[in-house]
Amino acid sequence: MAPKAQGKDKLNKAAASAQSASKGGKSAKKKKWSKGKVKEKANNLVLFDQDTYEKLYKEAPKYKLITPSVLSERLRINGSLARQAIKELNAKNEIRAVSVHSSQLIYTRATNV
């Protein structure tokens, strides 16, 4: 009968330690704060280089949706440069305005309609 008593004794000790770990207070481990997620810094161009300028005139007029954020994302240029590029493409009738608002410019490819 002695071995059975030992088995129960071990189970009771394990249950008691599990309860003390789940309790709050001094005996519980202190929560460690995470450092948080850090967004990678975008290294966008501030001025056009020759390759990017050619890519703008070759690819951008074929996009279905043209906004400063789309140009910034695809060509890796900053927002102010993207707005100026849109103005230039619109002046040369490469793209057509859908909605022009101070906060968001929405253009599309120029069609013969």
mmCIF file of C-alpha atoms in Angstrom:
data_model
loop_
_atom_site.group_PDB
_atom_site.id
_atom_site.type_symbol
_atom_site.label_atom_id
_atom_site.label_comp_id
_atom_site.label_asym_id
_atom_site.label_seq_id
_atom_site.Cartn_x
_atom_site.Cartn_y
_atom_site.Cartn_z
ATOM 1 C CA MET A 1 0.000 0.000 0.000
ATOM 2 C CA ALA A 2 2.905 2.365 0.504
ATOM 3 C CA PRO A 3 3.552 3.002 -3.228
ATOM 4 C CA LYS A 4 -0.013 4.258 -3.729
ATOM 5 C CA ALA A 5 0.425 6.860 -1.002
ATOM 6 C CA GLN A 6 3.562 8.163 -2.704
ATOM 7 C CA GLY A 7 1.736 8.527 -6.048
ATOM 8 C CA LYS A 8 -1.031 10.581 -4.432
ATOM 9 C CA ASP A 9 1.531 12.667 -2.606
ATOM 10 C CA LYS A 10 3.278 13.565 -5.898
ATOM 11 C CA LEU A 11 -0.034 14.473 -7.541
ATOM 12 C CA ASN A 12 -0.988 16.749 -4.645
ATOM 13 C CA LYS A 13 2.383 18.536 -4.803
ATOM 14 C CA ALA A 14 2.043 19.067 -8.587
ATOM 15 C CA ALA A 15 -1.504 20.430 -8.213
ATOM 16 C CA ALA A 16 -0.432 22.779 -5.407
ATOM 17 C CA SER A 17 2.485 24.166 -7.425
ATOM 18 C CA ALA A 18 0.227 24.694 -10.474
ATOM 19 C CA GLN A 19 -2.264 26.642 -8.357
ATOM 20 C CA SER A 20 0.429 28.878 -6.851
ATOM 21 C CA ALA A 21 1.849 29.647 -10.309
ATOM 22 C CA SER A 22 -1.566 30.682 -11.649
ATOM 23 C CA LYS A 23 -2.227 32.991 -8.694
ATOM 24 C CA GLY A 24 -1.395 36.667 -8.879
ATOM 25 C CA GLY A 25 0.658 38.480 -6.294
ATOM 26 C CA LYS A 26 4.287 38.182 -5.263
ATOM 27 C CA SER A 27 4.749 34.535 -6.206
ATOM 28 C CA ALA A 28 3.647 35.086 -9.845
ATOM 29 C CA LYS A 29 6.237 36.049 -12.465
ATOM 30 C CA LYS A 30 6.248 39.670 -13.577
ATOM 31 C CA LYS A 31 4.966 40.283 -17.125
ATOM 32 C CA LYS A 32 7.672 41.298 -19.558
ATOM 33 C CA TRP A 33 6.645 43.981 -22.031
ATOM 34 C CA SER A 34 7.412 43.436 -25.663
ATOM 35 C CA LYS A 35 9.444 45.998 -27.572
ATOM 36 C CA GLY A 36 6.579 46.426 -30.042
ATOM 37 C CA LYS A 37 6.635 46.079 -33.791
ATOM 38 C CA VAL A 38 8.919 48.515 -35.572
ATOM 39 C CA LYS A 39 7.964 49.469 -39.107
ATOM 40 C CA GLU A 40 10.797 49.423 -41.592
ATOM 41 C CA LYS A 41 11.802 52.896 -42.760
ATOM 42 C CA ALA A 42 10.972 53.468 -46.427
ATOM 43 C CA ASN A 43 13.986 54.673 -48.356
ATOM 44 C CA ASN A 44 12.182 56.581 -51.125
ATOM 45 C CA LEU A 45 13.797 58.865 -53.683
ATOM 46 C CA VAL A 46 13.500 62.629 -53.233
ATOM 47 C CA LEU A 47 14.584 63.435 -56.793
ATOM 48 C CA PHE A 48 14.115 61.429 -59.973
ATOM 49 C CA ASP A 49 17.063 59.520 -61.333
ATOM 50 C CA GLN A 50 17.099 58.646 -65.038
ATOM 51 C CA ASP A 51 15.854 55.060 -64.587
ATOM 52 C CA THR A 52 12.911 56.044 -62.385
ATOM 53 C CA TYR A 53 11.935 58.926 -64.700
ATOM 54 C CA GLU A 54 11.855 56.593 -67.706
ATOM 55 C CA LYS A 55 9.890 54.021 -65.708
ATOM 56 C CA LEU A 56 7.359 56.737 -64.786
ATOM 57 C CA TYR A 57 6.640 57.567 -68.453
ATOM 58 C CA LYS A 58 6.729 53.930 -69.563
ATOM 59 C CA GLU A 59 4.592 52.257 -66.861
ATOM 60 C CA ALA A 60 2.515 54.864 -65.000
ATOM 61 C CA PRO A 61 0.191 55.785 -67.920
ATOM 62 C CA LYS A 62 -0.765 52.092 -68.148
ATOM 63 C CA TYR A 63 -1.891 51.837 -64.500
ATOM 64 C CA LYS A 64 -5.648 51.590 -64.054
ATOM 65 C CA LEU A 65 -5.545 53.623 -60.821
ATOM 66 C CA ILE A 66 -3.010 56.413 -60.436
ATOM 67 C CA THR A 67 -2.695 58.177 -57.084
ATOM 68 C CA PRO A 68 0.315 59.661 -55.286
ATOM 69 C CA SER A 69 0.343 56.679 -52.927
ATOM 70 C CA VAL A 70 0.354 54.174 -55.824
ATOM 71 C CA LEU A 71 3.245 55.972 -57.548
ATOM 72 C CA SER A 72 5.131 56.267 -54.271
ATOM 73 C CA GLU A 73 4.737 52.556 -53.561
ATOM 74 C CA ARG A 74 5.577 51.228 -57.018
ATOM 75 C CA LEU A 75 8.322 53.660 -58.071
ATOM 76 C CA ARG A 76 9.825 54.148 -54.578
ATOM 77 C CA ILE A 77 9.527 57.936 -54.702
ATOM 78 C CA ASN A 78 8.306 60.204 -51.912
ATOM 79 C CA GLY A 79 4.791 61.686 -51.863
ATOM 80 C CA SER A 80 5.612 65.230 -52.943
ATOM 81 C CA LEU A 81 7.570 63.909 -55.938
ATOM 82 C CA ALA A 82 4.629 61.637 -56.822
ATOM 83 C CA ARG A 83 2.210 64.613 -56.776
ATOM 84 C CA GLN A 84 4.493 66.585 -59.107
ATOM 85 C CA ALA A 85 4.815 63.568 -61.424
ATOM 86 C CA ILE A 86 1.020 63.298 -61.622
ATOM 87 C CA LYS A 87 0.740 66.993 -62.518
ATOM 88 C CA GLU A 88 3.336 66.534 -65.255
ATOM 89 C CA LEU A 89 1.637 63.428 -66.690
ATOM 90 C CA ASN A 90 -1.732 65.206 -66.638
ATOM 91 C CA ALA A 91 -0.300 68.268 -68.411
ATOM 92 C CA LYS A 92 0.992 66.031 -71.213
ATOM 93 C CA ASN A 93 -2.397 64.228 -71.434
ATOM 94 C CA GLU A 94 -0.843 60.876 -70.517
ATOM 95 C CA ILE A 95 -3.435 60.355 -67.751
ATOM 96 C CA ARG A 96 -7.005 61.525 -67.090
ATOM 97 C CA ALA A 97 -8.476 62.937 -63.865
ATOM 98 C CA VAL A 98 -11.259 61.009 -62.144
ATOM 99 C CA SER A 99 -11.475 62.990 -58.913
ATOM 100 C CA VAL A 100 -9.261 65.884 -57.890
ATOM 101 C CA HIS A 101 -9.451 66.763 -54.213
ATOM 102 C CA SER A 102 -6.936 68.550 -52.025
ATOM 103 C CA SER A 103 -6.267 65.451 -49.927
ATOM 104 C CA GLN A 104 -6.310 62.749 -52.626
ATOM 105 C CA LEU A 105 -5.775 62.967 -56.380
ATOM 106 C CA ILE A 106 -7.318 60.093 -58.335
ATOM 107 C CA TYR A 107 -6.382 59.610 -61.972
ATOM 108 C CA THR A 108 -6.669 56.819 -64.507
ATOM 109 C CA ARG A 109 -5.065 55.983 -67.834
ATOM 110 C CA ALA A 110 -6.026 58.178 -70.775
ATOM 111 C CA THR A 111 -8.372 56.508 -73.234
ATOM 112 C CA ASN A 112 -9.794 57.746 -76.523
ATOM 113 C CA VAL A 113 -13.242 58.351 -75.069
#
